[in-house]
Amino acid sequence: MIIRVVLALALTTPPVMTPPDTGPSACPVAMPPGTTCGFLEVPERRDAPERKIKVGYAVHASTAKDRRPDPVVYMSGGPGSASMQLTGFLSQMFPDRDVVTIEQRGSKYSEPVLGCPETAEALLGQLRQPPADLGAAAVRCRQRLQEQGVDLRGYNTKEIAADVVALREKLGYDSWNLFGVSYSTRVMMDVAAADPKGVRSVVLDSYLPESVNWYDDADRNLADTAARLGMKDAFEAMTARLNATPARVTTTDPLLGKAFEARISGDDVATIMAEALHEADFAAVAPAMVGALAKGHDELLGAMADAVGQGLVSHEFGLYHAVQCQDEVPFNTYSPKSGLFTVNGDKAVCDAWQLPKSKPVNATTKAPVYVLGGQYDPTTPTRTTKPAAEALPDARFEEFPRVSHAVFLTSACSRRKIVEFLEDPKNDAASPCVDDDTGRPGDLHVTGAPYQVSKSPWLAAPFALFALVALIQLVAGALKGRALAAFGGLAGVAFAGLVGQSVYALVTRNETALAVGVPGTVVVYTWIAAASAALTAAALLRDRRWPQIAAAVVGAGFLVWWLAWFL
């Protein structure tokens, strides 16, 4: 999967987890010891408080001797992303503070859950021919939610912010530190404005200020990111080529569990990339991928098509569109029309739902604010986040190189600086970051074979057979004094070991790189495999018994597979 949050790289030691509880305050995901979960009961609409809903939250109590009295309260972005699964991650980041993770109303761990498989399926259906009717799918979703008693007007940023304020009052904290990322930075700014006495400081990672019209900026933001990555010309060439002749790629619909043939244009690839570039790992390999696609390497599109379907299960789309249709879409002009199907799709859903337009809040705060931005972020670029931060009364801004969206998830330096900020929000002394090449894949040889092997491991059988035969040949040749056979086996074993080591090193740095290719050194190692096959053939001239014949056949067959398919 291309679109992923690589939490395995985020901390050197994973937090100890306990299984989810089964009691009254059951935690829906594994949590570190000392964590309790619960629901905050709130009105679905505070202007019509009769109907109640539940907002999920978790509290991890710090056991540090020097425990600070003011906790960190965190919410994920989206809209519609879950938060609780990061409780353990954050408890390690802030060991001397309580950590509170709060869900958005309508999200996965709240009640009701505003899932909308109808629109999720229709969004994936934009890759079908003819494209799915998003408007009709949205109508079906809204009708189903209305039958469940859901009033979509209650699911907006103002109400979500009021939930955060209500949770502080319920938990009894005098003040706490707000931590938002992406969409939830808007929520946290509203919280800071509505509850100034309860806010000690604010951390805004990938800040999405209310003044920014995200949909109108989406195409420009993507183009700017492509330019920052040094792939502007290749990106334009790739888009033009595939718009003229769309590729056809077989992928799987995760909602239906069925394979279908996707029709992928250049604009479709651009849309997928706008989401995939949220991840620093993908940003590091994007120039190689886009350059290859511009030259016609359509075999790379399989990974991208699969990423679309998998990405659609990461949000609750009923909540997502309820927020977007009230708080974002109405403030955009959509002129000129975007080429991104997500932008046009959101507008189609909102045109069908006809929800009321929210009133701008223009939230601000006098509390100290730390704003983080990623160099390659296509959604909340520093072009917009930096001026917004500078407009706040007491804020500092910092751009982090070679990272993208949700900086704290991939940058250890950013996590350290957030902790330093919370220790003394008034101290703006900047400690430097040590240059880190984590994620840089180095020279890549473009091939779609590794991704296909990751989906169907049996495709690597020729490699495994070659390595096994080489090992047997090495041992047998050495024991029986057959030098040519032994050296042939040694070369084969060395080749397999060097390839394995190179691929392992690449995956350790950047797992996403395997969706693009293999290290360039692997191509050079082909000469070692060729030498193994040549030595084995030479040994066959001296010893024509069946084991040597089998080894020669396997070596020759492997080279054909390696050169014709894998590379």
Coordinates of C-alpha atoms in Angstrom, one line a residue:
M1 CA 0.0 0.0 0.0
I2 CA 1.4 3.4 -1.0
I3 CA -0.8 5.5 1.2
R4 CA 0.2 4.6 4.7
V5 CA 1.3 6.2 8.0
V6 CA 4.6 4.5 8.8
L7 CA 4.4 4.3 12.5
A8 CA 7.0 1.6 12.6
L9 CA 9.6 4.3 11.9
A10 CA 8.2 6.8 14.3
L11 CA 9.6 5.5 17.5
T12 CA 12.6 3.2 18.1
T13 CA 10.7 1.3 20.8
P14 CA 7.0 0.6 20.4
P15 CA 4.7 1.2 23.4
V16 CA 3.6 -1.7 25.4
M17 CA 0.0 -2.5 24.6
T18 CA -2.8 -4.1 26.5
P19 CA -5.7 -5.8 24.8
P20 CA -8.9 -3.8 24.4
D21 CA -11.1 -3.9 27.6
T22 CA -14.4 -5.7 27.6
G23 CA -16.0 -3.8 30.5
P24 CA -18.3 -0.7 30.5
S25 CA -15.5 1.6 29.3
A26 CA -14.1 -0.7 26.7
C27 CA -11.3 0.6 24.5
P28 CA -11.9 -0.2 20.8
V29 CA -8.2 -0.6 20.1
A30 CA -5.1 -1.9 21.9
M31 CA -3.9 0.7 24.5
P32 CA -0.8 1.2 26.7
P33 CA -1.3 0.3 30.4
G34 CA -2.9 3.1 32.4
T35 CA -5.4 4.0 29.7
T36 CA -9.1 4.3 30.1
C37 CA -11.7 4.9 27.4
G38 CA -15.1 6.4 27.5
F39 CA -17.9 8.4 25.7
L40 CA -18.8 12.0 26.0
E41 CA -22.5 12.5 25.6
V42 CA -23.3 15.7 23.8
P43 CA -26.2 17.1 21.8
E44 CA -26.1 16.3 18.1
R45 CA -27.0 20.0 17.5
R46 CA -26.5 22.4 20.3
D47 CA -29.2 24.7 18.9
A48 CA -31.6 21.7 19.1
P49 CA -30.3 19.6 22.0
E50 CA -33.0 16.9 22.2
R51 CA -31.1 14.2 20.3
K52 CA -27.9 13.0 22.0
I53 CA -24.8 11.4 20.5
K54 CA -21.6 9.9 21.9
V55 CA -18.0 11.1 21.2
G56 CA -15.3 8.5 21.9
Y57 CA -12.1 9.4 23.9
A58 CA -9.2 7.8 25.6
V59 CA -7.1 9.1 28.6
H60 CA -3.6 7.8 29.3
A61 CA -2.5 8.7 32.8
S62 CA 1.2 9.4 33.1
T63 CA 3.0 7.6 35.9
A64 CA 6.1 9.8 35.7
K65 CA 7.4 11.2 39.0
D66 CA 7.6 14.6 37.5
R67 CA 4.2 14.4 35.9
R68 CA 3.0 17.8 34.5
P69 CA -0.5 19.0 35.5
D70 CA -1.5 20.0 32.0
P71 CA -2.1 17.1 29.5
V72 CA -2.0 17.0 25.8
V73 CA -5.2 16.6 23.9
Y74 CA -4.9 15.2 20.4
M75 CA -7.3 14.9 17.5
S76 CA -6.5 13.4 14.0
G77 CA -7.4 15.1 10.8
G78 CA -9.5 14.1 7.8
P79 CA -12.2 15.1 8.5
G80 CA -13.2 11.6 9.5
S81 CA -9.9 10.1 10.7
A82 CA -9.7 8.1 13.9
S83 CA -7.5 9.3 16.8
M84 CA -7.4 6.6 19.5
Q85 CA -5.0 4.4 17.8
L86 CA -2.2 7.0 18.4
T87 CA -2.6 7.0 22.1
G88 CA 0.4 4.7 22.7
F89 CA 2.5 6.7 20.2
L90 CA 1.7 9.9 21.9
S91 CA 2.2 8.5 25.4
Q92 CA 5.8 7.8 24.5
M93 CA 6.2 11.2 23.0
F94 CA 4.9 12.9 26.2
P95 CA 5.8 10.5 29.0
D96 CA 5.5 13.2 31.7
R97 CA 2.0 14.3 30.7
D98 CA -1.4 12.7 30.6
V99 CA -2.5 12.2 26.9
V100 CA -6.1 12.5 25.9
T101 CA -7.2 11.4 22.4
I102 CA -10.6 12.5 21.3
E103 CA -12.5 11.3 18.3
Q104 CA -14.6 13.5 16.0
R105 CA -18.3 13.1 16.3
G106 CA -19.5 10.6 13.7
S107 CA -16.1 9.0 13.3
K108 CA -15.1 5.3 13.7
Y109 CA -15.0 5.2 17.5
S110 CA -18.0 7.5 18.2
E111 CA -21.7 6.8 18.0
P112 CA -23.3 7.0 15.6
V113 CA -20.7 6.2 13.0
L114 CA -21.3 8.2 9.8
G115 CA -19.9 5.7 7.3
C116 CA -20.9 6.2 3.7
P117 CA -19.9 3.2 1.6
E118 CA -22.2 4.5 -1.2
T119 CA -20.0 7.5 -1.8
A120 CA -16.8 5.7 -1.2
E121 CA -17.7 3.1 -3.8
A122 CA -18.7 5.9 -6.2
L123 CA -15.4 7.6 -5.7
L124 CA -13.6 4.5 -6.7
G125 CA -16.0 4.2 -9.5
Q126 CA -14.5 7.3 -11.0
L127 CA -11.9 5.0 -12.4
R128 CA -14.6 2.9 -14.2
Q129 CA -16.2 3.4 -17.6
P130 CA -18.6 5.1 -17.5
P131 CA -17.8 6.8 -14.2
A132 CA -20.1 6.2 -11.3
D133 CA -22.8 8.8 -10.4
L134 CA -21.5 10.4 -7.2
G135 CA -24.6 12.6 -6.8
A136 CA -26.9 9.6 -6.8
A137 CA -24.7 7.7 -4.4
A138 CA -24.7 10.7 -2.0
V139 CA -28.5 10.9 -2.1
R140 CA -28.7 7.2 -1.2
C141 CA -26.3 7.7 1.7
R142 CA -28.1 10.7 3.1
Q143 CA -31.5 8.9 2.9
R144 CA -30.1 5.9 4.8
L145 CA -28.5 8.2 7.5
Q146 CA -31.8 10.1 7.9
E147 CA -33.7 6.9 8.4
Q148 CA -31.3 6.2 11.3
G149 CA -32.2 9.6 12.8
V150 CA -28.9 11.4 11.8
D151 CA -29.1 15.1 11.2
L152 CA -26.0 16.0 9.1
R153 CA -26.2 19.6 10.1
G154 CA -24.8 18.7 13.5
Y155 CA -21.5 17.5 12.1
N156 CA -19.3 20.5 11.5
T157 CA -16.2 22.1 12.9
K158 CA -18.0 24.3 15.3
E159 CA -19.8 21.4 17.0
I160 CA -16.6 19.3 17.0
A161 CA -14.7 22.1 18.7
A162 CA -17.5 22.4 21.3
D163 CA -17.0 18.7 22.1
V164 CA -13.4 19.3 22.9
V165 CA -14.2 22.1 25.3
A166 CA -16.9 19.9 26.9
L167 CA -14.4 17.0 27.4
R168 CA -12.0 19.3 29.3
E169 CA -14.8 20.3 31.6
K170 CA -15.8 16.6 32.1
L171 CA -12.3 15.4 32.8
G172 CA -11.6 18.3 35.2
Y173 CA -8.4 19.6 33.8
D174 CA -7.8 23.3 34.5
S175 CA -6.0 23.7 31.2
W176 CA -4.3 21.6 28.6
N177 CA -2.2 21.7 25.4
L178 CA -4.1 21.4 22.1
F179 CA -2.5 19.2 19.4
G180 CA -4.1 19.2 16.0
V181 CA -3.0 17.9 12.6
S182 CA -4.3 18.8 9.2
Y183 CA -8.1 19.3 9.4
S184 CA -8.1 19.2 13.2
T185 CA -5.9 22.3 13.3
R186 CA -9.1 24.2 12.4
V187 CA -10.9 22.5 15.3
M188 CA -8.1 23.3 17.8
M189 CA -8.0 26.9 16.7
D190 CA -11.8 27.1 17.3
V191 CA -11.2 25.5 20.7
A192 CA -8.5 28.0 21.6
A193 CA -10.8 30.9 20.7
A194 CA -13.9 29.5 22.5
D195 CA -12.0 28.3 25.7
P196 CA -9.1 30.7 26.2
K197 CA -8.7 30.0 30.0
G198 CA -8.5 26.3 29.4
V199 CA -5.7 26.4 26.8
R200 CA -2.0 26.6 27.8
S201 CA -0.5 26.2 24.3
V202 CA -1.4 25.0 20.8
V203 CA 0.5 22.8 18.3
L204 CA -0.7 22.9 14.7
D205 CA 0.9 20.3 12.5
S206 CA 0.1 20.9 8.8
Y207 CA -2.1 23.9 9.5
L208 CA -5.2 24.4 7.5
P209 CA -6.3 27.9 8.2
E210 CA -9.9 28.9 7.7
S211 CA -8.9 31.7 5.3
V212 CA -7.6 29.1 2.7
N213 CA -9.9 27.9 0.0
W214 CA -8.5 24.4 -0.3
Y215 CA -10.4 23.2 -3.3
D216 CA -9.5 26.3 -5.4
D217 CA -5.8 25.8 -4.4
A218 CA -5.6 22.0 -4.9
D219 CA -4.2 21.9 -8.4
R220 CA -1.7 24.7 -7.7
N221 CA -0.6 23.0 -4.5
L222 CA 0.1 19.8 -6.4
A223 CA 1.9 21.5 -9.2
D224 CA 4.0 23.4 -6.7
T225 CA 5.0 20.2 -4.8
A226 CA 6.0 18.6 -8.1
A227 CA 8.2 21.6 -8.8
R228 CA 9.7 21.4 -5.3
L229 CA 10.5 17.7 -5.9
G230 CA 12.2 18.6 -9.2
M231 CA 9.8 16.7 -11.4
K232 CA 7.7 19.5 -12.9
D233 CA 8.4 18.7 -16.5
A234 CA 8.1 14.9 -16.0
F235 CA 4.8 15.5 -14.2
E236 CA 3.4 17.5 -17.0
A237 CA 4.6 15.0 -19.6
M238 CA 3.1 12.1 -17.6
T239 CA -0.3 13.8 -17.2
A240 CA -0.5 14.8 -20.9
R241 CA 0.5 11.3 -22.1
L242 CA -2.0 9.5 -20.0
N243 CA -4.8 12.0 -20.6
A244 CA -4.3 11.4 -24.3
T245 CA -4.2 7.6 -23.9
P246 CA -5.5 6.4 -20.5
A247 CA -4.0 3.2 -19.2
R248 CA -6.1 0.1 -18.2
V249 CA -5.1 -1.5 -15.0
T250 CA -6.6 -4.4 -13.1
T251 CA -7.2 -3.7 -9.5
T252 CA -9.5 -4.9 -6.6
D253 CA -12.5 -3.1 -5.2
P254 CA -11.9 -3.5 -1.4
L255 CA -15.6 -2.7 -0.7
L256 CA -17.0 -5.4 -3.0
G257 CA -14.0 -7.7 -2.9
K258 CA -14.0 -8.0 -6.7
A259 CA -11.4 -7.3 -9.4
F260 CA -12.2 -4.8 -12.1
E261 CA -10.4 -3.0 -14.9
A262 CA -9.7 0.6 -14.0
R263 CA -9.2 3.3 -16.7
I264 CA -6.5 5.7 -15.4
S265 CA -5.9 9.0 -17.0
G266 CA -3.2 11.5 -16.3
D267 CA -5.6 13.5 -14.1
D268 CA -6.4 10.4 -12.2
V269 CA -2.8 9.7 -11.5
A270 CA -2.4 13.3 -10.4
T271 CA -5.4 12.8 -8.0
I272 CA -3.8 9.7 -6.5
M273 CA -0.5 11.4 -6.2
A274 CA -2.1 14.4 -4.4
E275 CA -3.1 11.9 -1.7
A276 CA 0.0 9.7 -1.8
L277 CA 2.4 12.7 -1.4
H278 CA 1.1 13.1 2.1
E279 CA 3.7 10.5 3.0
A280 CA 7.4 11.4 3.1
D281 CA 8.3 7.9 1.8
F282 CA 6.3 8.4 -1.3
A283 CA 7.6 11.9 -1.8
A284 CA 11.1 10.5 -1.8
V285 CA 10.4 8.1 -4.7
A286 CA 7.9 10.2 -6.6
P287 CA 10.4 11.7 -9.0
A288 CA 11.6 8.3 -10.1
M289 CA 8.0 7.0 -10.5
V290 CA 6.7 10.1 -12.4
G291 CA 9.8 10.1 -14.6
A292 CA 9.2 6.4 -15.5
L293 CA 5.4 7.0 -16.1
A294 CA 6.3 9.9 -18.4
K295 CA 8.3 7.4 -20.5
G296 CA 5.5 4.8 -20.6
H297 CA 6.2 2.5 -17.7
D298 CA 2.5 1.9 -17.0
E299 CA 3.3 -1.3 -15.0
L300 CA 3.8 1.0 -12.1
L301 CA 0.1 2.0 -12.1
G302 CA -1.0 -1.2 -10.4
A303 CA 0.3 0.0 -7.0
M304 CA -1.3 3.4 -7.5
A305 CA -4.7 1.9 -8.4
D306 CA -4.6 -0.4 -5.4
A307 CA -3.8 2.5 -3.2
V308 CA -7.0 4.3 -4.2
G309 CA -9.2 1.5 -3.0
Q310 CA -7.3 1.0 0.2
G311 CA -7.4 4.7 0.9
L312 CA -11.2 4.8 0.7
V313 CA -11.5 2.7 3.9
S314 CA -9.5 5.1 6.0
H315 CA -12.3 7.7 6.5
E316 CA -15.9 7.8 7.5
F317 CA -17.2 9.5 4.4
G318 CA -20.5 10.6 5.8
L319 CA -18.7 12.7 8.4
Y320 CA -16.1 13.8 5.9
H321 CA -18.6 15.2 3.5
A322 CA -20.9 16.6 6.2
V323 CA -18.0 18.8 7.4
Q324 CA -16.7 19.6 3.9
C325 CA -20.2 20.5 2.6
Q326 CA -20.8 23.0 5.4
D327 CA -17.3 24.4 6.2
E328 CA -15.2 24.2 3.0
V329 CA -17.0 23.6 -0.3
P330 CA -19.3 26.6 -0.1
F331 CA -16.3 29.0 0.2
N332 CA -14.6 27.9 -3.1
T333 CA -15.3 29.1 -6.6
Y334 CA -14.2 26.0 -8.6
S335 CA -13.0 28.2 -11.3
P336 CA -11.2 27.1 -13.3
K337 CA -12.4 23.5 -13.0
S338 CA -10.0 21.1 -11.3
G339 CA -8.7 18.0 -13.0
L340 CA -8.7 16.1 -9.6
F341 CA -11.6 13.7 -9.3
T342 CA -11.6 14.1 -5.5
V343 CA -12.2 17.8 -5.8
N344 CA -15.0 17.4 -8.3
G345 CA -16.4 14.5 -6.4
D346 CA -16.7 16.4 -3.2
K347 CA -18.5 19.2 -5.0
A348 CA -20.9 16.6 -6.6
V349 CA -21.7 15.2 -3.1
C350 CA -22.3 18.6 -1.6
D351 CA -24.5 19.7 -4.5
A352 CA -26.6 16.7 -3.8
W353 CA -26.8 17.2 -0.1
Q354 CA -27.5 20.9 0.0
L355 CA -26.4 21.4 3.6
P356 CA -26.3 25.0 5.0
K357 CA -23.2 27.1 4.7
S358 CA -21.4 27.6 8.0
K359 CA -20.6 31.1 9.3
P360 CA -16.9 31.9 9.3
V361 CA -15.4 31.9 12.7
N362 CA -12.0 33.6 12.0
A363 CA -10.7 32.0 15.2
T364 CA -7.5 33.3 16.9
T365 CA -5.8 32.9 20.2
K366 CA -3.4 34.7 22.5
A367 CA -1.9 31.3 23.7
P368 CA 1.5 30.4 22.4
V369 CA 1.2 28.5 19.1
Y370 CA 3.8 26.3 17.3
V371 CA 3.1 25.7 13.6
L372 CA 4.9 22.9 11.7
G373 CA 4.9 22.5 7.9
G374 CA 6.4 19.9 5.6
Q375 CA 8.6 20.9 2.6
Y376 CA 6.7 18.6 0.2
D377 CA 3.1 18.9 1.6
P378 CA 0.6 19.2 -1.3
T379 CA -2.4 19.8 1.0
T380 CA -1.3 22.4 3.5
P381 CA 1.8 23.9 1.8
T382 CA 4.0 26.3 3.7
R383 CA 3.0 28.9 1.1
T384 CA -0.2 29.2 3.0
T385 CA 0.6 27.9 6.5
K386 CA 3.5 30.3 7.2
P387 CA 1.6 33.5 6.5
A388 CA -1.3 32.2 8.6
A389 CA 1.0 31.4 11.5
E390 CA 2.6 34.9 11.2
A391 CA -0.8 36.5 11.5
L392 CA -1.4 34.9 15.0
P393 CA -0.4 37.1 18.0
D394 CA 2.1 34.6 19.6
A395 CA 3.1 32.0 17.1
R396 CA 6.2 30.5 15.6
F397 CA 6.5 28.6 12.4
E398 CA 9.0 26.0 11.2
E399 CA 9.3 24.2 7.9
F400 CA 10.8 20.7 8.0
P401 CA 12.8 19.5 5.0
R402 CA 12.1 16.3 3.1
V403 CA 8.8 15.6 4.9
S404 CA 5.3 16.1 3.8
H405 CA 1.9 16.1 5.6
A406 CA 1.5 15.2 9.3
V407 CA 5.1 16.1 10.1
F408 CA 5.3 14.6 13.6
L409 CA 4.5 11.1 12.3
T410 CA 7.7 10.8 10.3
S411 CA 10.1 13.4 11.7
A412 CA 11.8 12.5 15.0
C413 CA 13.2 16.1 15.1
S414 CA 9.8 17.6 14.9
R415 CA 8.6 15.4 17.8
R416 CA 11.5 16.6 19.9
K417 CA 10.8 20.2 19.1
I418 CA 7.1 19.8 20.0
V419 CA 8.1 18.4 23.4
E420 CA 10.6 21.3 23.9
F421 CA 7.8 23.8 23.0
L422 CA 5.4 22.3 25.5
E423 CA 8.1 22.5 28.2
D424 CA 8.4 26.2 27.8
P425 CA 6.0 27.7 25.2
K426 CA 7.5 31.2 25.7
N427 CA 11.0 30.1 24.8
D428 CA 11.5 30.4 21.0
A429 CA 15.2 29.3 21.0
A430 CA 15.5 26.9 18.1
S431 CA 17.5 23.8 18.5
P432 CA 18.9 22.5 15.1
C433 CA 17.9 19.3 13.5
V434 CA 20.5 16.8 12.5
D435 CA 20.4 16.0 8.8
D436 CA 18.7 12.7 8.3
D437 CA 18.6 10.7 5.0
T438 CA 15.9 8.3 6.2
G439 CA 13.5 7.7 3.4
R440 CA 15.9 8.5 0.6
P441 CA 15.9 5.5 -1.7
G442 CA 19.0 6.2 -3.7
D443 CA 19.4 5.1 -7.3
L444 CA 16.4 3.0 -8.4
H445 CA 16.0 0.7 -11.3
V446 CA 12.3 1.0 -12.3
T447 CA 10.3 -2.2 -12.5
G448 CA 6.9 -3.2 -11.4
A449 CA 8.0 -6.8 -10.5
P450 CA 8.7 -6.3 -6.8
Y451 CA 5.2 -4.9 -6.2
Q452 CA 3.7 -7.9 -8.0
V453 CA 5.8 -10.2 -5.9
S454 CA 4.6 -8.5 -2.7
K455 CA 1.0 -9.3 -3.8
S456 CA 1.7 -12.8 -5.0
P457 CA 4.9 -14.2 -3.4
W458 CA 4.8 -17.4 -5.5
L459 CA 6.0 -15.2 -8.4
A460 CA 9.5 -15.1 -6.7
A461 CA 9.8 -18.9 -7.0
P462 CA 12.4 -18.8 -9.8
F463 CA 14.7 -16.6 -7.5
A464 CA 14.2 -19.0 -4.6
L465 CA 14.9 -22.1 -6.7
F466 CA 18.0 -20.5 -8.2
A467 CA 19.4 -19.6 -4.7
L468 CA 18.6 -23.2 -3.4
V469 CA 20.2 -24.9 -6.3
A470 CA 23.3 -22.6 -6.1
L471 CA 23.7 -23.5 -2.4
I472 CA 23.4 -27.3 -3.1
Q473 CA 25.8 -26.9 -6.0
L474 CA 28.3 -25.1 -3.7
V475 CA 28.2 -27.6 -1.0
A476 CA 28.3 -30.7 -3.3
G477 CA 31.0 -29.3 -5.5
A478 CA 33.2 -28.4 -2.5
L479 CA 32.7 -31.8 -0.9
K480 CA 33.5 -33.7 -4.1
G481 CA 36.4 -31.5 -5.3
R482 CA 34.6 -30.2 -8.4
A483 CA 35.9 -26.6 -8.6
L484 CA 33.8 -25.3 -11.5
A485 CA 30.6 -26.5 -9.9
A486 CA 31.6 -25.1 -6.5
F487 CA 32.5 -21.7 -7.9
G488 CA 29.3 -21.6 -9.9
G489 CA 27.3 -22.3 -6.8
L490 CA 29.4 -19.7 -4.8
A491 CA 28.6 -17.1 -7.4
G492 CA 24.9 -17.9 -7.3
V493 CA 24.8 -17.8 -3.5
A494 CA 26.7 -14.5 -3.5
F495 CA 24.3 -13.0 -6.1
A496 CA 21.2 -14.1 -4.0
G497 CA 22.8 -12.7 -0.8
L498 CA 23.7 -9.4 -2.4
V499 CA 20.3 -8.9 -3.9
G500 CA 18.6 -9.8 -0.7
Q501 CA 20.8 -7.4 1.3
S502 CA 20.2 -4.5 -1.1
V503 CA 16.4 -5.0 -1.1
Y504 CA 16.4 -5.3 2.7
A505 CA 18.4 -2.1 3.0
L506 CA 15.9 -0.3 0.7
V507 CA 12.9 -1.5 2.6
T508 CA 14.4 -0.5 5.8
R509 CA 14.9 3.1 4.5
N510 CA 11.7 3.3 2.4
E511 CA 9.3 0.4 2.0
T512 CA 7.2 2.4 -0.6
A513 CA 10.2 2.3 -3.0
L514 CA 9.4 -1.3 -3.9
A515 CA 6.3 0.0 -5.7
V516 CA 8.8 1.8 -8.1
G517 CA 11.7 -0.6 -8.4
V518 CA 14.8 -2.0 -6.9
P519 CA 18.2 -0.5 -6.0
G520 CA 20.3 0.2 -9.1
T521 CA 23.1 -2.0 -7.7
V522 CA 20.8 -5.1 -8.2
V523 CA 21.2 -4.6 -12.0
V524 CA 25.0 -4.7 -11.6
Y525 CA 24.8 -7.9 -9.6
T526 CA 23.2 -9.6 -12.7
W527 CA 26.8 -10.2 -13.9
I528 CA 27.4 -12.4 -10.9
A529 CA 24.3 -14.5 -11.8
A530 CA 25.6 -14.7 -15.4
A531 CA 29.0 -15.8 -14.1
S532 CA 27.3 -18.5 -12.0
A533 CA 25.3 -19.7 -15.0
A534 CA 28.5 -19.7 -17.2
L535 CA 30.5 -21.7 -14.6
T536 CA 27.7 -24.1 -14.2
A537 CA 27.5 -24.7 -18.0
A538 CA 31.3 -25.2 -18.1
A539 CA 31.0 -27.7 -15.3
L540 CA 28.3 -29.5 -17.3
L541 CA 30.8 -30.1 -20.1
R542 CA 32.9 -32.2 -17.7
D543 CA 30.1 -33.8 -15.8
R544 CA 26.9 -34.5 -17.7
R545 CA 25.1 -36.3 -15.0
W546 CA 21.5 -35.2 -14.2
P547 CA 22.3 -33.0 -11.1
Q548 CA 24.6 -30.8 -13.2
I549 CA 22.1 -30.8 -16.1
A550 CA 19.4 -29.7 -13.7
A551 CA 21.7 -26.9 -12.2
A552 CA 22.4 -25.6 -15.7
V553 CA 18.8 -25.6 -16.7
V554 CA 17.8 -23.8 -13.6
G555 CA 20.6 -21.2 -14.0
A556 CA 19.6 -20.5 -17.7
G557 CA 15.9 -20.4 -16.9
F558 CA 16.5 -18.0 -14.0
L559 CA 18.5 -15.6 -16.2
V560 CA 15.6 -15.5 -18.7
W561 CA 13.1 -14.8 -15.9
W562 CA 15.4 -12.2 -14.3
L563 CA 16.1 -10.3 -17.5
A564 CA 12.8 -10.6 -19.3
W565 CA 10.4 -10.2 -16.4
F566 CA 11.9 -9.0 -13.1
L567 CA 14.2 -6.3 -14.5

